[in-house]
XYZ file of C-alpha atoms in Angstrom:
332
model
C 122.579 93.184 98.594
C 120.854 92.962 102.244
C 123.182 90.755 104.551
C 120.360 89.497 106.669
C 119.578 86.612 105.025
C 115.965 86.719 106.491
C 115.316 89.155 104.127
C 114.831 88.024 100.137
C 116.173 89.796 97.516
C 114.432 92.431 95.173
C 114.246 93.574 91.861
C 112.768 96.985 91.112
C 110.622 97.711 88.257
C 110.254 101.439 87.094
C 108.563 101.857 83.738
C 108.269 105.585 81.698
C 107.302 106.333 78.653
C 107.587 110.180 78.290
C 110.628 112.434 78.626
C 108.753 114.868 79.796
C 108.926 112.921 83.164
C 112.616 113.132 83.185
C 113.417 114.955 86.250
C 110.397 112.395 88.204
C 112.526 109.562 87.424
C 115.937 110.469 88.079
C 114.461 111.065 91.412
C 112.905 107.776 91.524
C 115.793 106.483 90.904
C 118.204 108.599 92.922
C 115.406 106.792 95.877
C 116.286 103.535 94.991
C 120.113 103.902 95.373
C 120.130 105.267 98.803
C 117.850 102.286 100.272
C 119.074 100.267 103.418
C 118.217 97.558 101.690
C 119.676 97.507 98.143
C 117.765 95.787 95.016
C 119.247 92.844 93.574
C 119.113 95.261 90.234
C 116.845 98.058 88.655
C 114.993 97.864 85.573
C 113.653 100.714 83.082
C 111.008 99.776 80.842
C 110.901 102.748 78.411
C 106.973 102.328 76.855
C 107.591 103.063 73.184
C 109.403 106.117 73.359
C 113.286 105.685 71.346
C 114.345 108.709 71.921
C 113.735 108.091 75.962
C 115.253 104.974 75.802
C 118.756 106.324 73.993
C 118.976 108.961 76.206
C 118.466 106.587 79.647
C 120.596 103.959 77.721
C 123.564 107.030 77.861
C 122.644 108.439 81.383
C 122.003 105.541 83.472
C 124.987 102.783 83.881
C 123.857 101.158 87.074
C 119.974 100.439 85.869
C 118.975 97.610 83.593
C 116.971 99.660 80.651
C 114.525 97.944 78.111
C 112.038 98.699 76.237
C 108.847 97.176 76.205
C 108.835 93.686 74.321
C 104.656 93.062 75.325
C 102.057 95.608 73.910
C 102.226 99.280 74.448
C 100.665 99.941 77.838
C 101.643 100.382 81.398
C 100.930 96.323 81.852
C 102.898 95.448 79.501
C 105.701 97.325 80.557
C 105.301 96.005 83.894
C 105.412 92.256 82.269
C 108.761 93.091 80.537
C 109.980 94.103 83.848
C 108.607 91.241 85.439
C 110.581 89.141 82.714
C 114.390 90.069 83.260
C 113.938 90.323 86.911
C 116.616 88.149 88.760
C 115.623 88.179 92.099
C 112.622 86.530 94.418
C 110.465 89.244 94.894
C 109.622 91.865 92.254
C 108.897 95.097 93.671
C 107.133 98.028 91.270
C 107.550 102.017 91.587
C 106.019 104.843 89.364
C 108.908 107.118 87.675
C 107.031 110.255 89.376
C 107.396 108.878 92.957
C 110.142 108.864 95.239
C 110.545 105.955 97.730
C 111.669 106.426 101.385
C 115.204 104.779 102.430
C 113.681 101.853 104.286
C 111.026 101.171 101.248
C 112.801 98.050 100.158
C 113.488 96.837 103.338
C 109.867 96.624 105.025
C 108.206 95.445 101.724
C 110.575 92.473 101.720
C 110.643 91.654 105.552
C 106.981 90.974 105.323
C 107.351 88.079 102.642
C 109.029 85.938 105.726
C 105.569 84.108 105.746
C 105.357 81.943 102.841
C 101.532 82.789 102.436
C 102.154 86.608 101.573
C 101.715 86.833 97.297
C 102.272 90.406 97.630
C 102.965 93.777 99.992
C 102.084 96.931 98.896
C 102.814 99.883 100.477
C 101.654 103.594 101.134
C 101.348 106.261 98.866
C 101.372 109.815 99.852
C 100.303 112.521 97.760
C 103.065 115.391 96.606
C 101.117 118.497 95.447
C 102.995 120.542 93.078
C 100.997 123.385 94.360
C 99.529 122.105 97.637
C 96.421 119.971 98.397
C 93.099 121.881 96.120
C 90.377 122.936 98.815
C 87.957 120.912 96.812
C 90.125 117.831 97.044
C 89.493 115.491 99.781
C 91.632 112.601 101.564
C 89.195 110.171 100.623
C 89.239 110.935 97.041
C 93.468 110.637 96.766
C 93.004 106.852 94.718
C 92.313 109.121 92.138
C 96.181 110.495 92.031
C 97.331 106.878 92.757
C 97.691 107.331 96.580
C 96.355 105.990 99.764
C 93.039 107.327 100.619
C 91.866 107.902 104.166
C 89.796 104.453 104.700
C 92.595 102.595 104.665
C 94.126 100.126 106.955
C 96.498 102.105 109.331
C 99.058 99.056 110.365
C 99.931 95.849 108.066
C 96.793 94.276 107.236
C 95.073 91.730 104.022
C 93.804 93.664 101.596
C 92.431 92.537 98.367
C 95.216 94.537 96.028
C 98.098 96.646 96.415
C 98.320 100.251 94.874
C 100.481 100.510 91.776
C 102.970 103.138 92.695
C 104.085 101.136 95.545
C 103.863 97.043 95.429
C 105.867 93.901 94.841
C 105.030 90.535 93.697
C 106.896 87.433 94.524
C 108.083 86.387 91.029
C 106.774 82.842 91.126
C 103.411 84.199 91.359
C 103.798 87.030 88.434
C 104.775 84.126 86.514
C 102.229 81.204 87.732
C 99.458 83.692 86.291
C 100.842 85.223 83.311
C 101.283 88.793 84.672
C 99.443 91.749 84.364
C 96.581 91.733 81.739
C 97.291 93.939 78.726
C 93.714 94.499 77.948
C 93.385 96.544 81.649
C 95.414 99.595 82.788
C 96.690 102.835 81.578
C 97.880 103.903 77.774
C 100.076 106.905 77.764
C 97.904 109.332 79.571
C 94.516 107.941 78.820
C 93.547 107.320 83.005
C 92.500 103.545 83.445
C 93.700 101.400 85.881
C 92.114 98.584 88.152
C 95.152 95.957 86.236
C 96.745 95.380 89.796
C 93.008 94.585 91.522
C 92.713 91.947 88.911
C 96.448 90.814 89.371
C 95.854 90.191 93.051
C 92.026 88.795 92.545
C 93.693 86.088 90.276
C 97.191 85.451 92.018
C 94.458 84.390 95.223
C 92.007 82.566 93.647
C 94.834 80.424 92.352
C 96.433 79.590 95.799
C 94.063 79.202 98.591
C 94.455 80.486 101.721
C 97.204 83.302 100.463
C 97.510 86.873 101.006
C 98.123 89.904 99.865
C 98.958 92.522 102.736
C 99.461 96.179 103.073
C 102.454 97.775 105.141
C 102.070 101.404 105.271
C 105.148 101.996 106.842
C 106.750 100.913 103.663
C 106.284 104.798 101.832
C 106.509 106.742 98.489
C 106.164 110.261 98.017
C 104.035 110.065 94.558
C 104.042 113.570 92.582
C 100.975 115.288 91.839
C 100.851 117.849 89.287
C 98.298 120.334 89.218
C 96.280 119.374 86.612
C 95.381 116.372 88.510
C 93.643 118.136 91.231
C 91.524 119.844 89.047
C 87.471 118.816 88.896
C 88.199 117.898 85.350
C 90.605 115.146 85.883
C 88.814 113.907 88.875
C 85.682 112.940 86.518
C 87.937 111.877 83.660
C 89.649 109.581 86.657
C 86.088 108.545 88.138
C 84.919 107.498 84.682
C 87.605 105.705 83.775
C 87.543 103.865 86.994
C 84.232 102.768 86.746
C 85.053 101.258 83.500
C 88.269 99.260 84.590
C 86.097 98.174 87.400
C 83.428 96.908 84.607
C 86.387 95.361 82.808
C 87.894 93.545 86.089
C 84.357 92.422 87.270
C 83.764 90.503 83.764
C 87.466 88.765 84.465
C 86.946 87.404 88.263
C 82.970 88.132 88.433
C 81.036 91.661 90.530
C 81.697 90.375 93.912
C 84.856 89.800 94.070
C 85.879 92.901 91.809
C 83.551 95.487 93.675
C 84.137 93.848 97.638
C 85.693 97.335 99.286
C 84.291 99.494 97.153
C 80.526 98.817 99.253
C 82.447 99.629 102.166
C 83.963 102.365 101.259
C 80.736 103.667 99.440
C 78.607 103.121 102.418
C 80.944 104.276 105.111
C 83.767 106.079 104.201
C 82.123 108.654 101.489
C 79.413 108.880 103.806
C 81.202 110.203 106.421
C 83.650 112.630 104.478
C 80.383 114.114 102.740
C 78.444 114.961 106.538
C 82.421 116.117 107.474
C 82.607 118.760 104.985
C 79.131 120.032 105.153
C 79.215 120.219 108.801
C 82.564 122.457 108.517
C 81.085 124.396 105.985
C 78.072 125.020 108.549
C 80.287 125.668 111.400
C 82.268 128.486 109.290
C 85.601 127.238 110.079
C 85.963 125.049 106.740
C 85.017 127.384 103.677
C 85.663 124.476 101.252
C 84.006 121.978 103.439
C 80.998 122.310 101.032
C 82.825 121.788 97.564
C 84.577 118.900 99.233
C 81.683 117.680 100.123
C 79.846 117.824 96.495
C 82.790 116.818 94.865
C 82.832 113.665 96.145
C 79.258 113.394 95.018
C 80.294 114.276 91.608
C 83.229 111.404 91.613
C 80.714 109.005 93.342
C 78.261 109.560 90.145
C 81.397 109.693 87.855
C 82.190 106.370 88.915
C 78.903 105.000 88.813
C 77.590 105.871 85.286
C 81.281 104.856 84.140
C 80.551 101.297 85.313
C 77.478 100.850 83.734
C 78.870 102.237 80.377
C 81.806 99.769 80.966
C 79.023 96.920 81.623
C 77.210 97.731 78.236
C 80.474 97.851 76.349
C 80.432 94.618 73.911
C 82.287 91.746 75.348
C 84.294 91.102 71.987
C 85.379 94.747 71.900
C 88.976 96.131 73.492
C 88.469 97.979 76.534
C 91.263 100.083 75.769
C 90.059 101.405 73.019
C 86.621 101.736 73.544
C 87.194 103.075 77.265
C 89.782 105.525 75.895
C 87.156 106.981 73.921
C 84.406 106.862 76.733
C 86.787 108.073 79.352
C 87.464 111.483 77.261
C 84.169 112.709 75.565
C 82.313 113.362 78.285
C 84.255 115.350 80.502
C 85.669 117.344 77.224
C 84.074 120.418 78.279
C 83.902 120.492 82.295
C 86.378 123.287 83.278
């Protein structure tokens, strides 16, 4: 446990659900043992998978592993988690990213002001076979990483990213966790369940924050399937539906804030940037940066207004699983 006393005490939250991620989380959690700061425990949530649980249940002695008590999904994992932790703050980390030593230690410091919800922290891409040329810094939310628009010292945000954040457990609780209807299944790519988190946890205490530290760093892993133009659109889509879902939950404004920014100045910029190099002759792939993030812009788009036309009573899961798959089935 820390011995400044400034500093509160963490739980960390890893949840898996495939073994084919094996080697990801014993590095995650190899991470985890070597921080300056060390959790008040570890929890696995195994998602559904037995065989993945008996194996961690034989392999792992110093981590906490469960399985997932809520329904299958990556928020209710998270909830389970959420459940059993022991200590004040509640800290999350994908099992395919690997936290620096001092992770733990400059999430927590920054919860020294009462009004601070929840700190999440940087995310930096690790390419299994480097960075695609097509692939630009702006796009990286679609791996789950920090994309260049970002704040670059602590600063309020309106949510954390979901490789790398932390809750204080009181306010996990006070709003009934992470909403089951939002957020990845297995490897159908939604998200958008920590935006909502945060919009809630807020709205509910007035004049709170949530902040980003981005010198509190993962290393998230990348494999090479998700730099490819196909999983980019699947990603975009999917996105745009999540954000449909979220906006019906705390209303457009408030679900969509950064994204005008980000639309009208950051894309804008990366799209003259890579056309410019293209022009110039010293970036080749300036150009197919450039109408990428086009294609992920329209993605995006057309994926929200399929998610605002789905029917209310239906479950997003299931009806953006389907709409997040079909059309993209047969871009190569």
């Amino acid at each position: 446990m820390s011995e400044d006393p400034s500093i509160p005490e963490v739980s960390v939250v890893i949840c898996s659900y495939s073994e084919d991620r094996w080697d990801r989380l014993m590095g995650a959690l190899d991470s985890v043992r070597t921080q300056t700061v060390p959790p008040k425990q570890t929890i696995v949530v195994v998602d559904y998978n037995v065989d993945l649980y008996k194996r961690l249940i034989f392999t792992v002695p110093d981590a906490v592993i469960v399985e997932n008590t809520g329904p299958k999904g990556l928020s209710g994992a998270r909830n389970t988690g959420a459940g059993i932790a022991k200590a004040e703050i509640v800290a999350y980390l994908d099992d395919d990213a690997e936290a620096e030593p001092d992770w733990l230690e400059r999430l927590a410091a920054l919860y020294d002001d009462p009004d601070v919800l929840a700190v999440g922290g940087r995310v930096e891409p690790l390419w299994e076979a480097g960075r695609p040329g097509h692939f630009a810094n702006e796009l990286d939310w679609i791996v789950g990483c920090t994309y260049r628009g970002m704040p670059k010292v602590a600063a309020e945000v309106r949510n954390v990213i979901g490789a790398n954040m932390s809750f204080r457990a009181e306010v996990l609780d006070r709003v009934g966790g992470f909403n089951t209807t939002l957020g990845r299944q297995g490897a159908v790519p939604l998200g958008c369940e920590e935006t909502e988190l945060c919009i809630r946890a807020v709205l509910g205490a007035p004049g709170s924050r949530v902040v980003y530290e981005p010198a509190a760093l993962v290393h998230h892993h990348v494999p090479v399937e998700r730099g490819t133009l196909r999983y980019m659109l699947a990603r975009s889509w999917g996105e745009g539906i999540s954000k449909a879902q979220v906006s019906r939950v705390v209303g457009h404004k408030r679900a969509l804030g950064p994204e005008r920014r980000y639309v009208r100045q950051v894309l804008p910029r990366a799209v003259f940037a890579g056309i410019r190099g293209w022009l110039g002759g010293g970036d080749r792939a300036g150009l197919g940066r450039a109408a990428t993030i086009v294609a992920v812009l329209a993605a995006t788009a057309t994926g929200y207004v399929r998610g605002r036309r789905l029917p209310t009573a239906a479950s997003p899961l299931k009806a953006a699983a389907v709409s997040a798959e079909e059309p993209w089935r047969e871009v190569q």
